Each structure stands twice: as C-alpha cells, then as structure tokens.
Amino acid sequence: MSRALFAKTRRIALVVASASVLALTGAVTAAAAPTATDDPVRTTGEVNKSLNFSCEFPLVGQRSVTAQITATFPDSVPAGTPIDVTGFNVAVEIDAEITDAMRLVGAATVEGTAAPNVDVDINGTPLGVRLNGMRIPSTPVPESGSMTVNIVGEVPSLTVQSAGQVSFAVGDEFSGRVTPRRADGSETSLGTFDLPCTMDAGQDPSLATVTVS
C-alpha cells in the first residue's frame, strides 16, 4: 500500500471512530437525562386553619364549635407522584354547656367517628371528597368547663397525571357519630348519636395549593 493511500485510510478510520464515540456519548447522555419523576417532592410545611361550625347536639340543640384544622401538604410534586397529606388533625372545641349536658347523662368519656368533607380542585375541575373512617379517640369529659375532642386519621393519597394546580379547602359540612360512655364503659341514655355540622358563612376555607410539574 502506498504511503498516501495509507494516510488517507487512516484518516477515514479516525473519522469513523470519532463519530462512533460521539454517537455513544450522546446516547449515554440522553439515557442519563433526568425525567419528571426525578424531581423532588417539596413540602410546604404545616397548615393551620381555624373555622367555626354550627352543630346540632342532643339536649342542647344547635351550638357553635371551633374547629382547628392541622395538616402538612407538599408544595409541589412531579406528575404521577402521589400527593400525600400528613399530620391531619381536627381539634374541635366544645363549650361548657355541651359538656354539662354530657355529665347530666352520666358520661365520663366521649368517642366516635367522623367524616369531614374536603373540596379539591384539580386544574379547574372541582371535586368533593368525604374522608370516611376518621376517628374521635376516647376523650375524658371534664368536671367543669369546655373540652376539646380530636378527629384523626389517614388522608388517602391523590395522584394527578398532568401538570397544573391542585387546591385543597375545608368542605362546608362534616358529620360525626358520637358515643358518650359512663366510667364503666357502658353507653349512656343517649346511645350513639349523629352530629351534623355546617360551616358558618363568611370564612375562608382554603388550606393549600400544590403545584404538579
């Protein structure tokens, strides 16, 4: 082979080799590029909201209660990643007249279940969600004065597949089933009663808005 032909052949081989390396490098870079699911979930922190509700109690009729809602929402999540709401708690303050009525029937504790409503808006589409299965843990009835009962439980995750905004707000109603018990654990003459509650008008029920990217 002549020297000129050898040099030309060598140059062609180098070009082909260089092109192959560049192609391989491009393929690896593309494979390593982050996808939307690699984005972190950023937590906005604990949200606290105080709202007034009117509830229909046995013996005393309609009474006003204050509900302190606490929950932690993510600030943003990638599309297709569950939106997890954690630390959910509703502390309901019950006035002295209601606790007086509980003591009147011999109640030493109250317990039960609750179903708060949550309004969810997904990219402009409103949805009403009822959180069934929430618990009211057994709470002592004080000898005098008001008392606070808590509504606790797990909030189901919500997964949104497209980018946008998801807003959460307290629904305008919640219901409970409450059982007062005597010191020996037996039920009082009230048995288990329904407790329907409606949010008082003129309040801001918004909790958080989560960005889906």
PDB file of C-alpha atoms in Angstrom:
ATOM      1  CA  MET A   1       0.000   0.000   0.000  1.00  0.00           C
ATOM      2  CA  SER A   2       1.348   3.449  -0.890  1.00  0.00           C
ATOM      3  CA  ARG A   3       2.112   5.957   1.843  1.00  0.00           C
ATOM      4  CA  ALA A   4      -0.581   8.355   0.522  1.00  0.00           C
ATOM      5  CA  LEU A   5      -3.231   5.643   0.435  1.00  0.00           C
ATOM      6  CA  PHE A   6      -2.282   4.502   3.943  1.00  0.00           C
ATOM      7  CA  ALA A   7      -2.601   8.053   5.283  1.00  0.00           C
ATOM      8  CA  LYS A   8      -5.983   8.507   3.625  1.00  0.00           C
ATOM      9  CA  THR A   9      -7.254   5.201   5.006  1.00  0.00           C
ATOM     10  CA  ARG A  10      -6.046   6.143   8.493  1.00  0.00           C
ATOM     11  CA  ARG A  11      -7.858   9.498   8.327  1.00  0.00           C
ATOM     12  CA  ILE A  12     -11.118   7.766   7.347  1.00  0.00           C
ATOM     13  CA  ALA A  13     -10.754   5.312  10.221  1.00  0.00           C
ATOM     14  CA  LEU A  14     -10.212   8.151  12.706  1.00  0.00           C
ATOM     15  CA  VAL A  15     -13.299  10.000  11.449  1.00  0.00           C
ATOM     16  CA  VAL A  16     -15.453   6.868  11.750  1.00  0.00           C
ATOM     17  CA  ALA A  17     -14.087   6.156  15.230  1.00  0.00           C
ATOM     18  CA  SER A  18     -14.696   9.737  16.353  1.00  0.00           C
ATOM     19  CA  ALA A  19     -18.254   9.648  15.034  1.00  0.00           C
ATOM     20  CA  SER A  20     -18.884   6.394  16.870  1.00  0.00           C
ATOM     21  CA  VAL A  21     -17.604   7.850  20.145  1.00  0.00           C
ATOM     22  CA  LEU A  22     -19.771  10.953  19.731  1.00  0.00           C
ATOM     23  CA  ALA A  23     -22.833   8.850  18.980  1.00  0.00           C
ATOM     24  CA  LEU A  24     -22.205   6.647  22.006  1.00  0.00           C
ATOM     25  CA  THR A  25     -21.651   9.689  24.221  1.00  0.00           C
ATOM     26  CA  GLY A  26     -24.918  11.227  23.026  1.00  0.00           C
ATOM     27  CA  ALA A  27     -26.829   8.031  23.751  1.00  0.00           C
ATOM     28  CA  VAL A  28     -25.458   7.801  27.290  1.00  0.00           C
ATOM     29  CA  THR A  29     -26.196  11.477  27.957  1.00  0.00           C
ATOM     30  CA  ALA A  30     -29.780  11.076  26.779  1.00  0.00           C
ATOM     31  CA  ALA A  31     -30.245   8.000  28.932  1.00  0.00           C
ATOM     32  CA  ALA A  32     -28.884   9.815  31.974  1.00  0.00           C
ATOM     33  CA  ALA A  33     -31.020  12.932  31.479  1.00  0.00           C
ATOM     34  CA  PRO A  34     -33.442  13.388  34.417  1.00  0.00           C
ATOM     35  CA  THR A  35     -37.133  12.762  33.873  1.00  0.00           C
ATOM     36  CA  ALA A  36     -40.063  14.455  35.597  1.00  0.00           C
ATOM     37  CA  THR A  37     -40.225  11.690  38.190  1.00  0.00           C
ATOM     38  CA  ASP A  38     -36.679  12.558  39.311  1.00  0.00           C
ATOM     39  CA  ASP A  39     -37.867  15.952  40.602  1.00  0.00           C
ATOM     40  CA  PRO A  40     -38.054  16.145  44.393  1.00  0.00           C
ATOM     41  CA  VAL A  41     -41.272  16.460  46.356  1.00  0.00           C
ATOM     42  CA  ARG A  42     -41.053  19.757  48.233  1.00  0.00           C
ATOM     43  CA  THR A  43     -43.039  20.138  51.450  1.00  0.00           C
ATOM     44  CA  THR A  44     -44.641  23.480  52.215  1.00  0.00           C
ATOM     45  CA  GLY A  45     -44.950  22.782  55.944  1.00  0.00           C
ATOM     46  CA  GLU A  46     -47.782  22.565  58.411  1.00  0.00           C
ATOM     47  CA  VAL A  47     -51.035  24.370  57.652  1.00  0.00           C
ATOM     48  CA  ASN A  48     -53.283  25.589  60.470  1.00  0.00           C
ATOM     49  CA  LYS A  49     -56.807  26.818  59.877  1.00  0.00           C
ATOM     50  CA  SER A  50     -59.418  27.820  62.455  1.00  0.00           C
ATOM     51  CA  LEU A  51     -63.057  27.697  61.339  1.00  0.00           C
ATOM     52  CA  ASN A  52     -66.419  27.958  63.070  1.00  0.00           C
ATOM     53  CA  PHE A  53     -69.175  25.391  62.557  1.00  0.00           C
ATOM     54  CA  SER A  54     -72.741  25.095  63.803  1.00  0.00           C
ATOM     55  CA  CYS A  55     -73.537  21.595  65.083  1.00  0.00           C
ATOM     56  CA  GLU A  56     -76.794  20.018  66.197  1.00  0.00           C
ATOM     57  CA  PHE A  57     -76.301  18.383  69.619  1.00  0.00           C
ATOM     58  CA  PRO A  58     -78.824  16.346  71.588  1.00  0.00           C
ATOM     59  CA  LEU A  59     -80.294  18.007  74.688  1.00  0.00           C
ATOM     60  CA  VAL A  60     -78.871  21.477  73.924  1.00  0.00           C
ATOM     61  CA  GLY A  61     -79.715  21.881  70.230  1.00  0.00           C
ATOM     62  CA  GLN A  62     -77.605  23.874  67.786  1.00  0.00           C
ATOM     63  CA  ARG A  63     -74.316  25.102  69.173  1.00  0.00           C
ATOM     64  CA  SER A  64     -71.275  26.826  67.698  1.00  0.00           C
ATOM     65  CA  VAL A  65     -67.952  24.976  67.797  1.00  0.00           C
ATOM     66  CA  THR A  66     -64.476  25.996  66.690  1.00  0.00           C
ATOM     67  CA  ALA A  67     -62.502  23.518  64.593  1.00  0.00           C
ATOM     68  CA  GLN A  68     -58.726  23.884  64.353  1.00  0.00           C
ATOM     69  CA  ILE A  69     -57.574  22.009  61.234  1.00  0.00           C
ATOM     70  CA  THR A  70     -53.920  20.973  61.026  1.00  0.00           C
ATOM     71  CA  ALA A  71     -52.240  19.182  58.112  1.00  0.00           C
ATOM     72  CA  THR A  72     -48.986  19.135  56.147  1.00  0.00           C
ATOM     73  CA  PHE A  73     -49.123  19.440  52.349  1.00  0.00           C
ATOM     74  CA  PRO A  74     -46.356  19.135  49.752  1.00  0.00           C
ATOM     75  CA  ASP A  75     -45.514  22.387  47.996  1.00  0.00           C
ATOM     76  CA  SER A  76     -45.035  20.603  44.664  1.00  0.00           C
ATOM     77  CA  VAL A  77     -44.846  17.092  43.214  1.00  0.00           C
ATOM     78  CA  PRO A  78     -43.969  15.663  39.790  1.00  0.00           C
ATOM     79  CA  ALA A  79     -46.904  14.485  37.678  1.00  0.00           C
ATOM     80  CA  GLY A  80     -47.767  10.901  38.506  1.00  0.00           C
ATOM     81  CA  THR A  81     -46.402  11.188  42.046  1.00  0.00           C
ATOM     82  CA  PRO A  82     -48.891  10.823  44.933  1.00  0.00           C
ATOM     83  CA  ILE A  83     -49.839  13.961  46.827  1.00  0.00           C
ATOM     84  CA  ASP A  84     -49.563  12.843  50.445  1.00  0.00           C
ATOM     85  CA  VAL A  85     -51.288  14.883  53.143  1.00  0.00           C
ATOM     86  CA  THR A  86     -49.834  14.039  56.541  1.00  0.00           C
ATOM     87  CA  GLY A  87     -50.400  15.021  60.151  1.00  0.00           C
ATOM     88  CA  PHE A  88     -54.132  15.557  59.629  1.00  0.00           C
ATOM     89  CA  ASN A  89     -55.981  16.546  62.794  1.00  0.00           C
ATOM     90  CA  VAL A  90     -59.132  18.499  63.597  1.00  0.00           C
ATOM     91  CA  ALA A  91     -59.339  19.783  67.173  1.00  0.00           C
ATOM     92  CA  VAL A  92     -62.965  20.648  67.960  1.00  0.00           C
ATOM     93  CA  GLU A  93     -63.606  22.881  70.959  1.00  0.00           C
ATOM     94  CA  ILE A  94     -66.889  22.119  72.727  1.00  0.00           C
ATOM     95  CA  ASP A  95     -68.348  24.695  75.103  1.00  0.00           C
ATOM     96  CA  ALA A  96     -69.250  24.203  78.759  1.00  0.00           C
ATOM     97  CA  GLU A  97     -72.992  23.898  78.118  1.00  0.00           C
ATOM     98  CA  ILE A  98     -72.423  20.849  75.928  1.00  0.00           C
ATOM     99  CA  THR A  99     -70.113  19.209  78.460  1.00  0.00           C
ATOM    100  CA  ASP A 100     -72.679  19.949  81.177  1.00  0.00           C
ATOM    101  CA  ALA A 101     -75.221  18.004  79.106  1.00  0.00           C
ATOM    102  CA  MET A 102     -72.776  15.101  78.754  1.00  0.00           C
ATOM    103  CA  ARG A 103     -72.264  14.982  82.520  1.00  0.00           C
ATOM    104  CA  LEU A 104     -76.024  15.197  83.041  1.00  0.00           C
ATOM    105  CA  VAL A 105     -76.454  11.805  81.350  1.00  0.00           C
ATOM    106  CA  GLY A 106     -73.525  10.364  83.298  1.00  0.00           C
ATOM    107  CA  ALA A 107     -70.887  10.494  80.555  1.00  0.00           C
ATOM    108  CA  ALA A 108     -67.281  10.152  81.676  1.00  0.00           C
ATOM    109  CA  THR A 109     -65.859   9.963  78.142  1.00  0.00           C
ATOM    110  CA  VAL A 110     -66.911  10.576  74.556  1.00  0.00           C
ATOM    111  CA  GLU A 111     -65.666   8.799  71.435  1.00  0.00           C
ATOM    112  CA  GLY A 112     -66.817   8.136  67.910  1.00  0.00           C
ATOM    113  CA  THR A 113     -66.186   8.539  64.210  1.00  0.00           C
ATOM    114  CA  ALA A 114     -66.311  11.487  61.832  1.00  0.00           C
ATOM    115  CA  ALA A 115     -66.472  12.179  58.105  1.00  0.00           C
ATOM    116  CA  PRO A 116     -65.087  15.623  57.214  1.00  0.00           C
ATOM    117  CA  ASN A 117     -65.611  16.954  53.699  1.00  0.00           C
ATOM    118  CA  VAL A 118     -62.705  18.327  51.666  1.00  0.00           C
ATOM    119  CA  ASP A 119     -63.101  20.380  48.486  1.00  0.00           C
ATOM    120  CA  VAL A 120     -60.425  19.532  45.902  1.00  0.00           C
ATOM    121  CA  ASP A 121     -59.898  21.491  42.683  1.00  0.00           C
ATOM    122  CA  ILE A 122     -57.733  19.799  40.029  1.00  0.00           C
ATOM    123  CA  ASN A 123     -56.808  22.197  37.218  1.00  0.00           C
ATOM    124  CA  GLY A 124     -60.172  23.935  37.458  1.00  0.00           C
ATOM    125  CA  THR A 125     -62.254  20.800  37.984  1.00  0.00           C
ATOM    126  CA  PRO A 126     -63.871  20.803  41.452  1.00  0.00           C
ATOM    127  CA  LEU A 127     -64.321  17.558  43.362  1.00  0.00           C
ATOM    128  CA  GLY A 128     -65.974  16.948  46.710  1.00  0.00           C
ATOM    129  CA  VAL A 129     -64.203  14.345  48.841  1.00  0.00           C
ATOM    130  CA  ARG A 130     -65.592  12.809  52.024  1.00  0.00           C
ATOM    131  CA  LEU A 131     -62.954  11.482  54.412  1.00  0.00           C
ATOM    132  CA  ASN A 132     -64.794   8.490  55.816  1.00  0.00           C
ATOM    133  CA  GLY A 133     -63.267   6.443  58.596  1.00  0.00           C
ATOM    134  CA  MET A 134     -61.840   9.271  60.697  1.00  0.00           C
ATOM    135  CA  ARG A 135     -61.782   8.577  64.427  1.00  0.00           C
ATOM    136  CA  ILE A 136     -62.682  10.540  67.544  1.00  0.00           C
ATOM    137  CA  PRO A 137     -60.469   8.887  70.182  1.00  0.00           C
ATOM    138  CA  SER A 138     -61.919   8.434  73.652  1.00  0.00           C
ATOM    139  CA  THR A 139     -61.742  11.777  75.451  1.00  0.00           C
ATOM    140  CA  PRO A 140     -62.484  12.414  79.148  1.00  0.00           C
ATOM    141  CA  VAL A 141     -65.399  14.707  79.944  1.00  0.00           C
ATOM    142  CA  PRO A 142     -64.069  17.361  82.355  1.00  0.00           C
ATOM    143  CA  GLU A 143     -65.713  18.057  85.681  1.00  0.00           C
ATOM    144  CA  SER A 144     -66.412  21.605  84.516  1.00  0.00           C
ATOM    145  CA  GLY A 145     -65.770  23.940  81.618  1.00  0.00           C
ATOM    146  CA  SER A 146     -65.235  23.268  77.935  1.00  0.00           C
ATOM    147  CA  MET A 147     -63.404  20.375  76.302  1.00  0.00           C
ATOM    148  CA  THR A 148     -61.593  19.576  73.070  1.00  0.00           C
ATOM    149  CA  VAL A 149     -62.099  16.422  71.040  1.00  0.00           C
ATOM    150  CA  ASN A 150     -59.849  15.459  68.142  1.00  0.00           C
ATOM    151  CA  ILE A 151     -60.690  13.994  64.760  1.00  0.00           C
ATOM    152  CA  VAL A 152     -57.745  11.981  63.469  1.00  0.00           C
ATOM    153  CA  GLY A 153     -56.989   9.547  60.663  1.00  0.00           C
ATOM    154  CA  GLU A 154     -55.141   8.913  57.424  1.00  0.00           C
ATOM    155  CA  VAL A 155     -55.924  11.039  54.369  1.00  0.00           C
ATOM    156  CA  PRO A 156     -55.859   8.989  51.130  1.00  0.00           C
ATOM    157  CA  SER A 157     -53.184   9.969  48.604  1.00  0.00           C
ATOM    158  CA  LEU A 158     -54.167  11.761  45.405  1.00  0.00           C
ATOM    159  CA  THR A 159     -52.224  11.193  42.172  1.00  0.00           C
ATOM    160  CA  VAL A 160     -52.549  13.656  39.282  1.00  0.00           C
ATOM    161  CA  GLN A 161     -51.117  12.626  35.918  1.00  0.00           C
ATOM    162  CA  SER A 162     -50.897  16.064  34.264  1.00  0.00           C
ATOM    163  CA  ALA A 163     -49.138  19.275  35.250  1.00  0.00           C
ATOM    164  CA  GLY A 164     -51.114  22.078  36.861  1.00  0.00           C
ATOM    165  CA  GLN A 165     -52.505  23.132  40.223  1.00  0.00           C
ATOM    166  CA  VAL A 166     -54.366  21.145  42.869  1.00  0.00           C
ATOM    167  CA  SER A 167     -56.128  23.174  45.560  1.00  0.00           C
ATOM    168  CA  PHE A 168     -57.493  21.880  48.856  1.00  0.00           C
ATOM    169  CA  ALA A 169     -60.127  23.520  51.055  1.00  0.00           C
ATOM    170  CA  VAL A 170     -62.272  22.537  54.015  1.00  0.00           C
ATOM    171  CA  GLY A 171     -65.726  21.411  52.927  1.00  0.00           C
ATOM    172  CA  ASP A 172     -68.775  23.234  54.234  1.00  0.00           C
ATOM    173  CA  GLU A 173     -70.064  20.215  56.164  1.00  0.00           C
ATOM    174  CA  PHE A 174     -68.850  17.409  58.348  1.00  0.00           C
ATOM    175  CA  SER A 175     -70.698  14.752  60.265  1.00  0.00           C
ATOM    176  CA  GLY A 176     -69.920  12.648  63.270  1.00  0.00           C
ATOM    177  CA  ARG A 177     -71.277   9.692  65.208  1.00  0.00           C
ATOM    178  CA  VAL A 178     -70.580  10.207  68.878  1.00  0.00           C
ATOM    179  CA  THR A 179     -70.880   7.761  71.770  1.00  0.00           C
ATOM    180  CA  PRO A 180     -70.769   9.090  75.340  1.00  0.00           C
ATOM    181  CA  ARG A 181     -69.805   6.391  77.859  1.00  0.00           C
ATOM    182  CA  ARG A 182     -70.034   6.059  81.618  1.00  0.00           C
ATOM    183  CA  ALA A 183     -66.969   5.397  83.737  1.00  0.00           C
ATOM    184  CA  ASP A 184     -67.603   1.635  83.493  1.00  0.00           C
ATOM    185  CA  GLY A 185     -67.585   1.812  79.677  1.00  0.00           C
ATOM    186  CA  SER A 186     -71.322   1.365  79.195  1.00  0.00           C
ATOM    187  CA  GLU A 187     -73.322   3.690  76.971  1.00  0.00           C
ATOM    188  CA  THR A 188     -75.441   6.486  78.392  1.00  0.00           C
ATOM    189  CA  SER A 189     -79.125   7.016  77.630  1.00  0.00           C
ATOM    190  CA  LEU A 190     -78.049   8.988  74.535  1.00  0.00           C
ATOM    191  CA  GLY A 191     -76.542   5.879  72.968  1.00  0.00           C
ATOM    192  CA  THR A 192     -74.669   6.772  69.776  1.00  0.00           C
ATOM    193  CA  PHE A 193     -75.971   9.942  68.164  1.00  0.00           C
ATOM    194  CA  ASP A 194     -75.398  11.652  64.818  1.00  0.00           C
ATOM    195  CA  LEU A 195     -73.711  15.042  64.899  1.00  0.00           C
ATOM    196  CA  PRO A 196     -74.305  17.077  61.715  1.00  0.00           C
ATOM    197  CA  CYS A 197     -72.244  20.271  61.393  1.00  0.00           C
ATOM    198  CA  THR A 198     -72.257  23.111  58.865  1.00  0.00           C
ATOM    199  CA  MET A 199     -69.572  25.742  58.380  1.00  0.00           C
ATOM    200  CA  ASP A 200     -70.613  29.262  59.317  1.00  0.00           C
ATOM    201  CA  ALA A 201     -70.775  31.644  56.361  1.00  0.00           C
ATOM    202  CA  GLY A 202     -68.163  34.285  55.529  1.00  0.00           C
ATOM    203  CA  GLN A 203     -64.997  32.289  56.232  1.00  0.00           C
ATOM    204  CA  ASP A 204     -62.009  31.380  54.067  1.00  0.00           C
ATOM    205  CA  PRO A 205     -61.818  27.562  53.971  1.00  0.00           C
ATOM    206  CA  SER A 206     -58.703  27.291  51.760  1.00  0.00           C
ATOM    207  CA  LEU A 207     -55.892  25.073  53.013  1.00  0.00           C
ATOM    208  CA  ALA A 208     -53.167  24.712  50.376  1.00  0.00           C
ATOM    209  CA  THR A 209     -52.390  24.679  46.653  1.00  0.00           C
ATOM    210  CA  VAL A 210     -49.976  22.056  45.337  1.00  0.00           C
ATOM    211  CA  THR A 211     -48.114  22.537  42.054  1.00  0.00           C
ATOM    212  CA  VAL A 212     -47.901  19.459  39.823  1.00  0.00           C
ATOM    213  CA  SER A 213     -44.939  19.762  37.450  1.00  0.00           C
TER     214      SER A 213
END
